[in-house]
C-alpha positions as YAML, in Angstrom:
chain: A
units: angstrom
residues:
- id: 1
  name: UNK
  ca: [-2.10, 14.35, -25.22]
- id: 2
  name: UNK
  ca: [-5.54, 14.50, -23.60]
- id: 3
  name: UNK
  ca: [-7.14, 14.79, -27.04]
- id: 4
  name: UNK
  ca: [-5.12, 11.84, -28.28]
- id: 5
  name: UNK
  ca: [-6.14, 9.78, -25.27]
- id: 6
  name: UNK
  ca: [-9.80, 10.46, -26.05]
- id: 7
  name: UNK
  ca: [-9.54, 9.91, -29.80]
- id: 8
  name: UNK
  ca: [-6.73, 7.36, -29.86]
- id: 9
  name: UNK
  ca: [-3.36, 7.47, -31.61]
- id: 10
  name: UNK
  ca: [-2.41, 5.84, -34.88]
- id: 11
  name: UNK
  ca: [-1.84, 2.14, -34.34]
- id: 12
  name: UNK
  ca: [-2.43, 2.60, -30.62]
- id: 13
  name: UNK
  ca: [1.29, 3.29, -30.12]
- id: 14
  name: UNK
  ca: [2.85, 6.48, -28.73]
- id: 15
  name: UNK
  ca: [6.00, 7.67, -30.52]
- id: 16
  name: UNK
  ca: [6.73, 11.02, -28.87]
- id: 17
  name: UNK
  ca: [6.55, 11.20, -25.06]
- id: 18
  name: UNK
  ca: [9.93, 12.28, -23.71]
- id: 19
  name: UNK
  ca: [9.10, 15.98, -24.24]
- id: 20
  name: UNK
  ca: [6.21, 15.57, -21.79]
- id: 21
  name: UNK
  ca: [8.59, 14.09, -19.22]
- id: 22
  name: UNK
  ca: [11.28, 16.79, -19.36]
- id: 23
  name: UNK
  ca: [8.89, 19.77, -19.65]
- id: 24
  name: UNK
  ca: [9.75, 22.15, -16.80]
- id: 25
  name: UNK
  ca: [6.13, 22.51, -15.63]
- id: 26
  name: UNK
  ca: [5.93, 18.72, -15.34]
- id: 27
  name: UNK
  ca: [9.21, 18.51, -13.40]
- id: 28
  name: UNK
  ca: [8.13, 21.33, -11.07]
- id: 29
  name: UNK
  ca: [4.82, 19.63, -10.34]
- id: 30
  name: UNK
  ca: [6.64, 16.33, -9.83]
- id: 31
  name: UNK
  ca: [9.03, 17.98, -7.38]
- id: 32
  name: UNK
  ca: [6.08, 19.41, -5.42]
- id: 33
  name: UNK
  ca: [4.70, 15.86, -5.12]
- id: 34
  name: UNK
  ca: [8.06, 14.44, -3.98]
- id: 35
  name: UNK
  ca: [8.46, 17.25, -1.48]
- id: 36
  name: UNK
  ca: [4.99, 16.62, -0.04]
- id: 37
  name: UNK
  ca: [5.73, 12.91, 0.33]
- id: 38
  name: UNK
  ca: [9.10, 13.59, 2.01]
- id: 39
  name: UNK
  ca: [10.91, 10.27, 2.46]
- id: 40
  name: UNK
  ca: [14.51, 9.35, 3.17]
- id: 41
  name: UNK
  ca: [17.61, 10.38, 1.26]
- id: 42
  name: UNK
  ca: [18.94, 8.14, -1.48]
- id: 43
  name: UNK
  ca: [22.45, 6.81, -2.00]
- id: 44
  name: UNK
  ca: [23.85, 10.33, -2.55]
- id: 45
  name: UNK
  ca: [22.75, 11.41, 0.94]
- id: 46
  name: UNK
  ca: [20.77, 14.37, -0.41]
- id: 47
  name: UNK
  ca: [17.56, 14.80, 1.59]
- id: 48
  name: UNK
  ca: [14.35, 16.44, 0.38]
- id: 49
  name: UNK
  ca: [15.22, 19.52, 2.46]
- id: 50
  name: UNK
  ca: [18.68, 19.76, 0.87]
- id: 51
  name: UNK
  ca: [17.21, 19.43, -2.65]
- id: 52
  name: UNK
  ca: [14.69, 22.15, -1.81]
- id: 53
  name: UNK
  ca: [17.43, 24.72, -1.10]
- id: 54
  name: UNK
  ca: [18.37, 24.76, -4.78]
- id: 55
  name: UNK
  ca: [15.27, 23.21, -6.29]
- id: 56
  name: UNK
  ca: [15.09, 25.55, -9.30]
- id: 57
  name: UNK
  ca: [18.71, 24.87, -10.20]
- id: 58
  name: UNK
  ca: [18.26, 21.09, -9.82]
- id: 59
  name: UNK
  ca: [15.07, 21.06, -11.91]
- id: 60
  name: UNK
  ca: [16.68, 23.06, -14.73]
- id: 61
  name: UNK
  ca: [19.60, 20.64, -14.68]
- id: 62
  name: UNK
  ca: [17.26, 17.64, -14.87]
- id: 63
  name: UNK
  ca: [15.38, 19.32, -17.71]
- id: 64
  name: UNK
  ca: [18.60, 19.74, -19.71]
- id: 65
  name: UNK
  ca: [19.90, 16.24, -18.99]
- id: 66
  name: UNK
  ca: [16.62, 14.65, -20.05]
- id: 67
  name: UNK
  ca: [16.34, 16.88, -23.12]
- id: 68
  name: UNK
  ca: [19.89, 16.11, -24.25]
- id: 69
  name: UNK
  ca: [19.72, 12.42, -23.33]
- id: 70
  name: UNK
  ca: [22.54, 12.57, -20.76]
- id: 71
  name: UNK
  ca: [20.46, 11.82, -17.65]
- id: 72
  name: UNK
  ca: [21.37, 8.65, -15.75]
- id: 73
  name: UNK
  ca: [19.69, 7.46, -12.54]
- id: 74
  name: UNK
  ca: [21.83, 6.84, -9.48]
- id: 75
  name: UNK
  ca: [21.98, 3.47, -7.70]
- id: 76
  name: UNK
  ca: [19.06, 2.64, -5.43]
- id: 77
  name: UNK
  ca: [19.72, 2.46, -1.69]
- id: 78
  name: UNK
  ca: [18.26, -0.69, -0.16]
- id: 79
  name: UNK
  ca: [16.66, -0.48, 3.27]
- id: 80
  name: UNK
  ca: [14.86, -3.17, 5.24]
- id: 81
  name: UNK
  ca: [11.59, -2.50, 7.05]
- id: 82
  name: UNK
  ca: [9.75, -4.76, 9.48]
- id: 83
  name: UNK
  ca: [6.58, -6.48, 8.31]
- id: 84
  name: UNK
  ca: [3.77, -5.69, 10.80]
- id: 85
  name: UNK
  ca: [3.05, -8.63, 13.08]
- id: 86
  name: UNK
  ca: [5.96, -10.66, 11.70]
- id: 87
  name: UNK
  ca: [9.65, -11.26, 12.33]
- id: 88
  name: UNK
  ca: [10.29, -10.99, 8.58]
- id: 89
  name: UNK
  ca: [11.56, -7.86, 6.86]
- id: 90
  name: UNK
  ca: [10.61, -6.35, 3.52]
- id: 91
  name: UNK
  ca: [13.23, -4.87, 1.14]
- id: 92
  name: UNK
  ca: [12.65, -1.26, 0.18]
- id: 93
  name: UNK
  ca: [14.46, 0.51, -2.64]
- id: 94
  name: UNK
  ca: [15.06, 4.22, -2.01]
- id: 95
  name: UNK
  ca: [15.99, 6.23, -5.14]
- id: 96
  name: UNK
  ca: [17.77, 9.57, -4.90]
- id: 97
  name: UNK
  ca: [15.48, 12.60, -4.61]
- id: 98
  name: UNK
  ca: [16.36, 13.77, -8.13]
- id: 99
  name: UNK
  ca: [15.44, 10.34, -9.50]
- id: 100
  name: UNK
  ca: [12.14, 10.36, -7.61]
- id: 101
  name: UNK
  ca: [11.30, 13.64, -9.34]
- id: 102
  name: UNK
  ca: [11.99, 12.21, -12.81]
- id: 103
  name: UNK
  ca: [10.17, 8.97, -12.02]
- id: 104
  name: UNK
  ca: [7.12, 10.98, -10.93]
- id: 105
  name: UNK
  ca: [7.17, 12.95, -14.20]
- id: 106
  name: UNK
  ca: [7.57, 9.70, -16.14]
- id: 107
  name: UNK
  ca: [4.73, 8.03, -14.26]
- id: 108
  name: UNK
  ca: [2.41, 10.97, -14.88]
- id: 109
  name: UNK
  ca: [3.23, 10.79, -18.60]
- id: 110
  name: UNK
  ca: [2.70, 7.05, -18.96]
- id: 111
  name: UNK
  ca: [-0.11, 6.38, -16.51]
- id: 112
  name: UNK
  ca: [-2.97, 7.89, -18.58]
- id: 113
  name: UNK
  ca: [-2.06, 5.65, -21.52]
- id: 114
  name: UNK
  ca: [-2.78, 2.48, -19.57]
- id: 115
  name: UNK
  ca: [-5.31, 3.84, -17.11]
- id: 116
  name: UNK
  ca: [-7.94, 3.91, -19.85]
- id: 117
  name: UNK
  ca: [-7.61, 0.15, -20.39]
- id: 118
  name: UNK
  ca: [-6.91, -1.15, -16.88]
- id: 119
  name: UNK
  ca: [-9.52, -3.64, -15.65]
- id: 120
  name: UNK
  ca: [-12.25, -2.62, -13.23]
- id: 121
  name: UNK
  ca: [-11.16, -5.18, -10.64]
- id: 122
  name: UNK
  ca: [-7.77, -3.47, -10.18]
- id: 123
  name: UNK
  ca: [-7.86, -0.98, -7.29]
- id: 124
  name: UNK
  ca: [-4.29, -0.39, -6.10]
- id: 125
  name: UNK
  ca: [-2.31, 2.76, -6.92]
- id: 126
  name: UNK
  ca: [-4.84, 4.05, -9.40]
- id: 127
  name: UNK
  ca: [-6.33, 7.56, -9.64]
- id: 128
  name: UNK
  ca: [-9.68, 7.81, -7.90]
- id: 129
  name: UNK
  ca: [-9.60, 4.22, -6.58]
- id: 130
  name: UNK
  ca: [-8.39, 2.73, -3.33]
- id: 131
  name: UNK
  ca: [-8.66, 0.20, -0.53]
- id: 132
  name: UNK
  ca: [-12.15, 1.19, 0.52]
- id: 133
  name: UNK
  ca: [-13.50, 0.68, -3.00]
- id: 134
  name: UNK
  ca: [-11.96, -2.79, -3.11]
- id: 135
  name: UNK
  ca: [-13.32, -3.67, 0.33]
- id: 136
  name: UNK
  ca: [-16.82, -2.54, -0.63]
- id: 137
  name: UNK
  ca: [-16.68, -4.81, -3.66]
- id: 138
  name: UNK
  ca: [-15.59, -7.75, -1.48]
- id: 139
  name: UNK
  ca: [-18.54, -7.16, 0.83]
- id: 140
  name: UNK
  ca: [-20.96, -6.96, -2.12]
- id: 141
  name: UNK
  ca: [-19.78, -10.27, -3.55]
- id: 142
  name: UNK
  ca: [-19.82, -12.07, -0.20]
- id: 143
  name: UNK
  ca: [-23.38, -10.91, 0.41]
- id: 144
  name: UNK
  ca: [-24.31, -12.11, -3.10]
- id: 145
  name: UNK
  ca: [-23.18, -15.64, -2.25]
- id: 146
  name: UNK
  ca: [-19.61, -15.66, -3.56]
- id: 147
  name: UNK
  ca: [-18.25, -17.24, -0.39]
- id: 148
  name: UNK
  ca: [-15.61, -19.59, -1.78]
- id: 149
  name: UNK
  ca: [-12.42, -17.59, -2.00]
- id: 150
  name: UNK
  ca: [-9.10, -18.10, -3.76]
- id: 151
  name: UNK
  ca: [-6.76, -16.34, -1.33]
- id: 152
  name: UNK
  ca: [-3.69, -15.85, -3.54]
- id: 153
  name: UNK
  ca: [-0.21, -14.67, -2.64]
- id: 154
  name: UNK
  ca: [2.49, -13.90, -5.21]
- id: 155
  name: UNK
  ca: [5.86, -14.73, -3.70]
- id: 156
  name: UNK
  ca: [8.21, -11.73, -3.83]
- id: 157
  name: UNK
  ca: [6.25, -10.18, -6.70]
- id: 158
  name: UNK
  ca: [8.00, -6.81, -6.99]
- id: 159
  name: UNK
  ca: [11.43, -8.45, -6.94]
- id: 160
  name: UNK
  ca: [10.57, -11.15, -9.47]
- id: 161
  name: UNK
  ca: [8.92, -9.35, -12.42]
- id: 162
  name: UNK
  ca: [10.86, -10.46, -15.56]
- id: 163
  name: UNK
  ca: [12.30, -7.37, -17.25]
- id: 164
  name: UNK
  ca: [12.02, -8.72, -20.79]
- id: 165
  name: UNK
  ca: [8.34, -9.62, -20.51]
- id: 166
  name: UNK
  ca: [7.53, -6.36, -18.73]
- id: 167
  name: UNK
  ca: [9.25, -4.25, -21.40]
- id: 168
  name: UNK
  ca: [7.51, -6.26, -24.13]
- id: 169
  name: UNK
  ca: [4.18, -5.17, -22.65]
- id: 170
  name: UNK
  ca: [5.32, -1.54, -22.44]
- id: 171
  name: UNK
  ca: [6.40, -1.60, -26.10]
- id: 172
  name: UNK
  ca: [2.89, -2.53, -27.19]
- id: 173
  name: UNK
  ca: [1.89, 1.04, -26.34]
- id: 174
  name: UNK
  ca: [5.13, 3.04, -26.31]
- id: 175
  name: UNK
  ca: [7.64, 3.37, -29.16]
- id: 176
  name: UNK
  ca: [9.54, 6.42, -27.89]
- id: 177
  name: UNK
  ca: [13.08, 5.02, -27.65]
- id: 178
  name: UNK
  ca: [14.22, 7.56, -25.04]
- id: 179
  name: UNK
  ca: [11.30, 6.77, -22.74]
- id: 180
  name: UNK
  ca: [11.94, 3.05, -23.14]
- id: 181
  name: UNK
  ca: [15.63, 3.60, -22.37]
- id: 182
  name: UNK
  ca: [14.65, 5.57, -19.27]
- id: 183
  name: UNK
  ca: [12.49, 2.70, -18.02]
- id: 184
  name: UNK
  ca: [15.26, 0.21, -18.75]
- id: 185
  name: UNK
  ca: [17.70, 2.39, -16.80]
- id: 186
  name: UNK
  ca: [15.43, 2.34, -13.74]
- id: 187
  name: UNK
  ca: [14.90, -1.42, -13.94]
- id: 188
  name: UNK
  ca: [18.63, -2.06, -14.20]
- id: 189
  name: UNK
  ca: [19.76, 0.62, -11.75]
- id: 190
  name: UNK
  ca: [22.33, -0.82, -9.35]
- id: 191
  name: UNK
  ca: [21.24, -1.61, -5.81]
- id: 192
  name: UNK
  ca: [23.40, -0.66, -2.81]
- id: 193
  name: UNK
  ca: [22.83, -2.65, 0.37]
- id: 194
  name: UNK
  ca: [25.46, -1.52, 2.84]
- id: 195
  name: UNK
  ca: [28.80, -2.25, 1.11]
- id: 196
  name: UNK
  ca: [27.25, -4.68, -1.37]
- id: 197
  name: UNK
  ca: [26.33, -3.56, -4.87]
- id: 198
  name: UNK
  ca: [24.65, -5.47, -7.68]
- id: 199
  name: UNK
  ca: [22.56, -4.96, -10.81]
- id: 200
  name: UNK
  ca: [19.15, -6.68, -10.67]
- id: 201
  name: UNK
  ca: [18.11, -8.87, -13.59]
- id: 202
  name: UNK
  ca: [14.49, -9.04, -12.42]
- id: 203
  name: UNK
  ca: [11.99, -6.94, -10.50]
- id: 204
  name: UNK
  ca: [11.10, -3.32, -9.87]
- id: 205
  name: UNK
  ca: [12.06, -2.12, -6.37]
- id: 206
  name: UNK
  ca: [9.36, -1.32, -3.85]
- id: 207
  name: UNK
  ca: [9.83, 2.33, -2.99]
- id: 208
  name: UNK
  ca: [10.49, 3.47, -6.55]
- id: 209
  name: UNK
  ca: [7.82, 5.90, -7.75]
- id: 210
  name: UNK
  ca: [7.42, 4.14, -11.09]
- id: 211
  name: UNK
  ca: [7.07, 0.63, -9.58]
- id: 212
  name: UNK
  ca: [3.30, 0.68, -8.76]
- id: 213
  name: UNK
  ca: [2.46, 1.54, -12.37]
- id: 214
  name: UNK
  ca: [4.76, -1.18, -13.72]
- id: 215
  name: UNK
  ca: [3.36, -3.69, -11.22]
- id: 216
  name: UNK
  ca: [-0.21, -2.93, -12.32]
- id: 217
  name: UNK
  ca: [0.81, -3.05, -15.97]
- id: 218
  name: UNK
  ca: [2.35, -6.52, -15.66]
- id: 219
  name: UNK
  ca: [-0.73, -8.00, -13.93]
- id: 220
  name: UNK
  ca: [-3.27, -6.24, -16.16]
- id: 221
  name: UNK
  ca: [-3.34, -9.19, -18.54]
- id: 222
  name: UNK
  ca: [-4.26, -11.49, -15.63]
- id: 223
  name: UNK
  ca: [-7.10, -9.11, -14.66]
- id: 224
  name: UNK
  ca: [-8.60, -9.26, -18.14]
- id: 225
  name: UNK
  ca: [-7.94, -12.99, -18.50]
- id: 226
  name: UNK
  ca: [-9.87, -13.82, -15.33]
- id: 227
  name: UNK
  ca: [-12.68, -11.40, -16.15]
- id: 228
  name: UNK
  ca: [-13.10, -12.96, -19.61]
- id: 229
  name: UNK
  ca: [-13.33, -16.38, -17.93]
- id: 230
  name: UNK
  ca: [-16.17, -15.07, -15.76]
- id: 231
  name: UNK
  ca: [-14.35, -14.94, -12.41]
- id: 232
  name: UNK
  ca: [-14.85, -12.24, -9.78]
- id: 233
  name: UNK
  ca: [-11.30, -11.15, -9.00]
- id: 234
  name: UNK
  ca: [-10.34, -8.17, -6.84]
- id: 235
  name: UNK
  ca: [-6.73, -7.00, -6.96]
- id: 236
  name: UNK
  ca: [-4.84, -4.35, -5.03]
- id: 237
  name: UNK
  ca: [-1.28, -4.23, -6.45]
- id: 238
  name: UNK
  ca: [0.10, -7.76, -5.90]
- id: 239
  name: UNK
  ca: [-2.57, -8.70, -3.35]
- id: 240
  name: UNK
  ca: [-5.63, -10.34, -4.90]
- id: 241
  name: UNK
  ca: [-8.52, -12.69, -4.18]
- id: 242
  name: UNK
  ca: [-11.06, -14.44, -6.42]
- id: 243
  name: UNK
  ca: [-14.58, -14.91, -5.06]
- id: 244
  name: UNK
  ca: [-16.57, -17.89, -6.34]
- id: 245
  name: UNK
  ca: [-19.95, -19.52, -5.74]
- id: 246
  name: UNK
  ca: [-18.63, -23.06, -5.19]
- id: 247
  name: UNK
  ca: [-15.53, -25.02, -4.26]
- id: 248
  name: UNK
  ca: [-15.31, -26.49, -7.75]
- id: 249
  name: UNK
  ca: [-15.36, -23.03, -9.31]
- id: 250
  name: UNK
  ca: [-12.66, -21.85, -6.87]
- id: 251
  name: UNK
  ca: [-10.48, -24.84, -7.76]
- id: 252
  name: UNK
  ca: [-10.81, -24.06, -11.48]
- id: 253
  name: UNK
  ca: [-9.99, -20.40, -10.87]
- id: 254
  name: UNK
  ca: [-6.89, -21.28, -8.86]
- id: 255
  name: UNK
  ca: [-5.66, -23.60, -11.60]
- id: 256
  name: UNK
  ca: [-6.07, -20.87, -14.23]
- id: 257
  name: UNK
  ca: [-4.18, -18.39, -12.04]
- id: 258
  name: UNK
  ca: [-1.43, -20.92, -11.43]
- id: 259
  name: UNK
  ca: [-0.98, -21.55, -15.16]
- id: 260
  name: UNK
  ca: [-0.91, -17.83, -15.98]
- id: 261
  name: UNK
  ca: [1.52, -17.01, -13.16]
- id: 262
  name: UNK
  ca: [3.95, -19.78, -14.09]
- id: 263
  name: UNK
  ca: [3.91, -18.67, -17.72]
- id: 264
  name: UNK
  ca: [4.87, -15.13, -16.71]
- id: 265
  name: UNK
  ca: [7.89, -15.96, -14.58]
- id: 266
  name: UNK
  ca: [6.08, -15.49, -11.26]
- id: 267
  name: UNK
  ca: [5.39, -17.85, -8.34]
- id: 268
  name: UNK
  ca: [2.38, -18.44, -6.13]
- id: 269
  name: UNK
  ca: [3.41, -18.79, -2.49]
- id: 270
  name: UNK
  ca: [3.06, -22.52, -1.73]
- id: 271
  name: UNK
  ca: [1.71, -22.11, 1.83]
- id: 272
  name: UNK
  ca: [-0.02, -18.72, 1.73]
- id: 273
  name: UNK
  ca: [-2.12, -19.46, -1.36]
- id: 274
  name: UNK
  ca: [-5.26, -21.39, -0.39]
- id: 275
  name: UNK
  ca: [-8.98, -21.97, -0.90]
- id: 276
  name: UNK
  ca: [-11.29, -20.69, 1.83]
- id: 277
  name: UNK
  ca: [-14.98, -21.13, 2.56]
- id: 278
  name: UNK
  ca: [-15.74, -17.71, 4.05]
- id: 279
  name: UNK
  ca: [-19.11, -18.91, 5.37]
- id: 280
  name: UNK
  ca: [-17.26, -21.13, 7.86]
- id: 281
  name: UNK
  ca: [-14.96, -20.45, 10.80]
- id: 282
  name: UNK
  ca: [-11.48, -19.40, 9.73]
- id: 283
  name: UNK
  ca: [-12.20, -16.92, 6.97]
- id: 284
  name: UNK
  ca: [-9.56, -14.89, 5.13]
- id: 285
  name: UNK
  ca: [-7.64, -11.62, 5.40]
- id: 286
  name: UNK
  ca: [-7.61, -8.90, 2.75]
- id: 287
  name: UNK
  ca: [-6.39, -5.30, 2.88]
- id: 288
  name: UNK
  ca: [-6.18, -5.14, 6.66]
- id: 289
  name: UNK
  ca: [-9.56, -6.75, 7.35]
- id: 290
  name: UNK
  ca: [-10.55, -10.28, 8.34]
- id: 291
  name: UNK
  ca: [-13.69, -11.70, 6.67]
- id: 292
  name: UNK
  ca: [-15.58, -14.60, 8.23]
- id: 293
  name: UNK
  ca: [-19.18, -15.89, 8.36]
- id: 294
  name: UNK
  ca: [-20.72, -12.71, 7.02]
- id: 295
  name: UNK
  ca: [-18.78, -10.43, 9.36]
- id: 296
  name: UNK
  ca: [-15.53, -8.50, 9.12]
- id: 297
  name: UNK
  ca: [-13.15, -6.90, 11.57]
- id: 298
  name: UNK
  ca: [-9.48, -5.83, 11.67]
- id: 299
  name: UNK
  ca: [-7.11, -8.71, 11.05]
- id: 300
  name: UNK
  ca: [-4.69, -9.66, 13.81]
- id: 301
  name: UNK
  ca: [-1.73, -7.81, 12.24]
- id: 302
  name: UNK
  ca: [-3.82, -4.63, 11.99]
- id: 303
  name: UNK
  ca: [-4.71, -4.83, 15.70]
- id: 304
  name: UNK
  ca: [-1.10, -5.56, 16.63]
- id: 305
  name: UNK
  ca: [0.12, -2.56, 14.65]
- id: 306
  name: UNK
  ca: [-2.39, -0.27, 16.39]
- id: 307
  name: UNK
  ca: [-1.39, -1.57, 19.81]
- id: 308
  name: UNK
  ca: [2.29, -1.08, 19.03]
- id: 309
  name: UNK
  ca: [1.56, 2.55, 18.12]
- id: 310
  name: UNK
  ca: [-0.46, 3.06, 21.29]
- id: 311
  name: UNK
  ca: [2.27, 1.50, 23.43]
- id: 312
  name: UNK
  ca: [4.83, 3.85, 21.93]
- id: 313
  name: UNK
  ca: [2.69, 6.84, 22.94]
- id: 314
  name: UNK
  ca: [1.73, 5.62, 26.44]
- id: 315
  name: UNK
  ca: [4.98, 4.68, 28.17]
- id: 316
  name: UNK
  ca: [4.56, 4.62, 31.96]
- id: 317
  name: UNK
  ca: [7.76, 6.60, 32.31]
- id: 318
  name: UNK
  ca: [6.53, 9.45, 30.09]
- id: 319
  name: UNK
  ca: [6.89, 12.82, 31.74]
- id: 320
  name: UNK
  ca: [4.45, 14.57, 29.41]
- id: 321
  name: UNK
  ca: [1.15, 15.98, 30.62]
- id: 322
  name: UNK
  ca: [-1.68, 13.47, 30.25]
- id: 323
  name: UNK
  ca: [-3.56, 15.94, 28.06]
- id: 324
  name: UNK
  ca: [-0.62, 16.01, 25.60]
- id: 325
  name: UNK
  ca: [-0.38, 12.21, 25.59]
- id: 326
  name: UNK
  ca: [-4.11, 11.95, 24.85]
- id: 327
  name: UNK
  ca: [-3.86, 14.52, 22.09]
- id: 328
  name: UNK
  ca: [-1.12, 12.52, 20.33]
- id: 329
  name: UNK
  ca: [-3.04, 9.31, 20.95]
- id: 330
  name: UNK
  ca: [-6.20, 10.76, 19.42]
- id: 331
  name: UNK
  ca: [-4.47, 11.38, 16.10]
- id: 332
  name: UNK
  ca: [-3.55, 7.70, 15.88]
- id: 333
  name: UNK
  ca: [-6.98, 6.49, 17.00]
- id: 334
  name: UNK
  ca: [-8.90, 8.78, 14.68]
- id: 335
  name: UNK
  ca: [-6.89, 7.74, 11.62]
- id: 336
  name: UNK
  ca: [-7.21, 4.04, 12.48]
- id: 337
  name: UNK
  ca: [-10.95, 4.36, 13.04]
- id: 338
  name: UNK
  ca: [-11.53, 6.04, 9.68]
- id: 339
  name: UNK
  ca: [-10.25, 2.90, 7.94]
- id: 340
  name: UNK
  ca: [-11.74, 0.29, 10.27]
- id: 341
  name: UNK
  ca: [-15.04, 1.96, 11.25]
- id: 342
  name: UNK
  ca: [-17.02, -0.63, 9.25]
- id: 343
  name: UNK
  ca: [-15.81, -3.45, 11.50]
- id: 344
  name: UNK
  ca: [-18.20, -5.51, 13.61]
- id: 345
  name: UNK
  ca: [-19.31, -3.54, 16.69]
- id: 346
  name: UNK
  ca: [-17.60, -5.92, 19.13]
- id: 347
  name: UNK
  ca: [-14.22, -4.68, 17.86]
- id: 348
  name: UNK
  ca: [-14.23, -1.32, 19.59]
- id: 349
  name: UNK
  ca: [-15.16, -1.60, 23.28]
- id: 350
  name: UNK
  ca: [-12.30, -3.99, 24.21]
- id: 351
  name: UNK
  ca: [-9.82, -1.66, 22.50]
- id: 352
  name: UNK
  ca: [-11.19, 1.35, 24.37]
- id: 353
  name: UNK
  ca: [-10.78, -0.54, 27.65]
- id: 354
  name: UNK
  ca: [-7.21, -1.54, 26.82]
- id: 355
  name: UNK
  ca: [-6.27, 2.03, 25.91]
- id: 356
  name: UNK
  ca: [-7.71, 3.39, 29.16]
- id: 357
  name: UNK
  ca: [-5.75, 0.69, 31.03]
- id: 358
  name: UNK
  ca: [-2.55, 2.06, 29.45]
- id: 359
  name: UNK
  ca: [-3.42, 5.57, 30.62]
- id: 360
  name: UNK
  ca: [-4.34, 4.37, 34.12]
- id: 361
  name: UNK
  ca: [-0.97, 2.63, 34.29]
- id: 362
  name: UNK
  ca: [0.74, 5.98, 33.69]
- id: 363
  name: UNK
  ca: [-1.30, 7.61, 36.46]
- id: 364
  name: UNK
  ca: [-0.66, 4.66, 38.77]
- id: 365
  name: UNK
  ca: [3.10, 5.01, 38.18]
- id: 366
  name: UNK
  ca: [2.92, 8.73, 38.98]
- id: 367
  name: UNK
  ca: [1.10, 7.89, 42.18]
- id: 368
  name: UNK
  ca: [4.09, 5.76, 43.22]
- id: 369
  name: UNK
  ca: [2.51, 2.35, 42.62]
- id: 370
  name: UNK
  ca: [3.72, -0.51, 40.42]
- id: 371
  name: UNK
  ca: [1.94, -2.58, 37.78]
- id: 372
  name: UNK
  ca: [-0.86, -2.00, 35.34]
- id: 373
  name: UNK
  ca: [-3.96, 0.07, 35.92]
- id: 374
  name: UNK
  ca: [-6.55, -2.20, 37.54]
- id: 375
  name: UNK
  ca: [-8.90, -2.67, 40.51]
- id: 376
  name: UNK
  ca: [-9.59, 0.54, 42.39]
- id: 377
  name: UNK
  ca: [-7.87, 2.51, 39.65]
- id: 378
  name: UNK
  ca: [-11.19, 2.37, 37.80]
- id: 379
  name: UNK
  ca: [-12.75, 4.33, 40.69]
- id: 380
  name: UNK
  ca: [-9.88, 6.81, 40.98]
- id: 381
  name: UNK
  ca: [-9.90, 7.48, 37.25]
- id: 382
  name: UNK
  ca: [-13.25, 6.34, 35.80]
- id: 383
  name: UNK
  ca: [-14.04, 6.27, 32.09]
- id: 384
  name: UNK
  ca: [-15.68, 9.68, 32.38]
- id: 385
  name: UNK
  ca: [-12.39, 11.14, 33.61]
- id: 386
  name: UNK
  ca: [-10.67, 10.29, 30.30]
- id: 387
  name: UNK
  ca: [-13.69, 11.39, 28.30]
- id: 388
  name: UNK
  ca: [-13.43, 14.72, 30.09]
- id: 389
  name: UNK
  ca: [-9.82, 15.02, 28.91]
- id: 390
  name: UNK
  ca: [-10.99, 14.49, 25.34]
- id: 391
  name: UNK
  ca: [-9.89, 10.88, 24.78]
- id: 392
  name: UNK
  ca: [-11.24, 9.62, 21.45]
- id: 393
  name: UNK
  ca: [-13.62, 6.70, 22.06]
- id: 394
  name: UNK
  ca: [-13.73, 4.10, 19.29]
- id: 395
  name: UNK
  ca: [-17.01, 2.70, 20.60]
- id: 396
  name: UNK
  ca: [-18.70, 6.11, 20.72]
- id: 397
  name: UNK
  ca: [-17.42, 7.03, 17.26]
- id: 398
  name: UNK
  ca: [-18.73, 3.73, 15.88]
- id: 399
  name: UNK
  ca: [-22.15, 4.24, 17.40]
- id: 400
  name: UNK
  ca: [-22.31, 7.74, 15.91]
- id: 401
  name: UNK
  ca: [-21.23, 6.43, 12.49]
- id: 402
  name: UNK
  ca: [-23.96, 3.78, 12.54]
- id: 403
  name: UNK
  ca: [-26.64, 6.34, 13.43]
- id: 404
  name: UNK
  ca: [-25.60, 8.55, 10.52]
- id: 405
  name: UNK
  ca: [-26.19, 5.77, 7.96]
...
């Protein structure tokens, strides 16, 4: 298959792929990936740990079912998760563990076929690419004068992808009927939400292993269309922006996106899609960051999410040793800093102060006093006291990162 990918296949269409999906080595590797990712049980109630107890037996069974054409995916269990910094909830589709294994094997088989042709401006859920690459490209374009931004939002993208148009795109490259039937089975798998059950006629559920590939595949034509028109678009899954040199150019770009989206059965969010002059106050958010007037820092939702995590680890009523609390806190702070360390320097000191206030409040409570850590508490437990206990300092880490550049 690797040779064929390099040299091309006759007519550019793949006729025999199912044997790559059901190969036992592929299924075993796919299971290892599912096991590493963990995740909740599907509609059958079988957890990753339960599957692991008889993994070899389950994998052999999947191998035979796929080989003989008797495999059928189970319904997808719908769960609802909170959107950070919002009262809204996002639907999540949770396939059974066995189906996640097969979807992983299917994704690994199909992904290389399209990866070779995916546009450069697509960064989400692709091998060797990620958020940081996309953010670096945004910074490059802003510095080069592309300060007018089309801040686009596709309304309910994953739930609104038309199945017929999606499968038509797949069939341009894949002619293996059993692989196509497998994809159709996943797209039409019933959804269980509590006691309600239905079969979707659109969309690919968020949470399904195969969905990121299908989502990229459906928007790949838009990537190439905008690139051919000369626009600087940056896309991460369904989240994308177009950076332009003038308002007129941004208006033209938005109109082209609108026409393409409407012709593909999708919808631009009427209030969240807008034009922004990033050189002025207000700016725009993208991939967790806020960009404005040549600077960038964590967007409000990113800060709120961090503070929620810190609050959960620094309850005043916690009976744990302060050293243990700080150790757990450090894991959160270190991970957050690794993503946001390129923020403007004014981001970090206020956060450090707020975190120390949370810790002083714990100590104040243990000393029999009410309220937040304040006033003389700074003398009882100075900043150096927490540094001595090993508290990770965002400000210090940022200064060290800047010196290493």
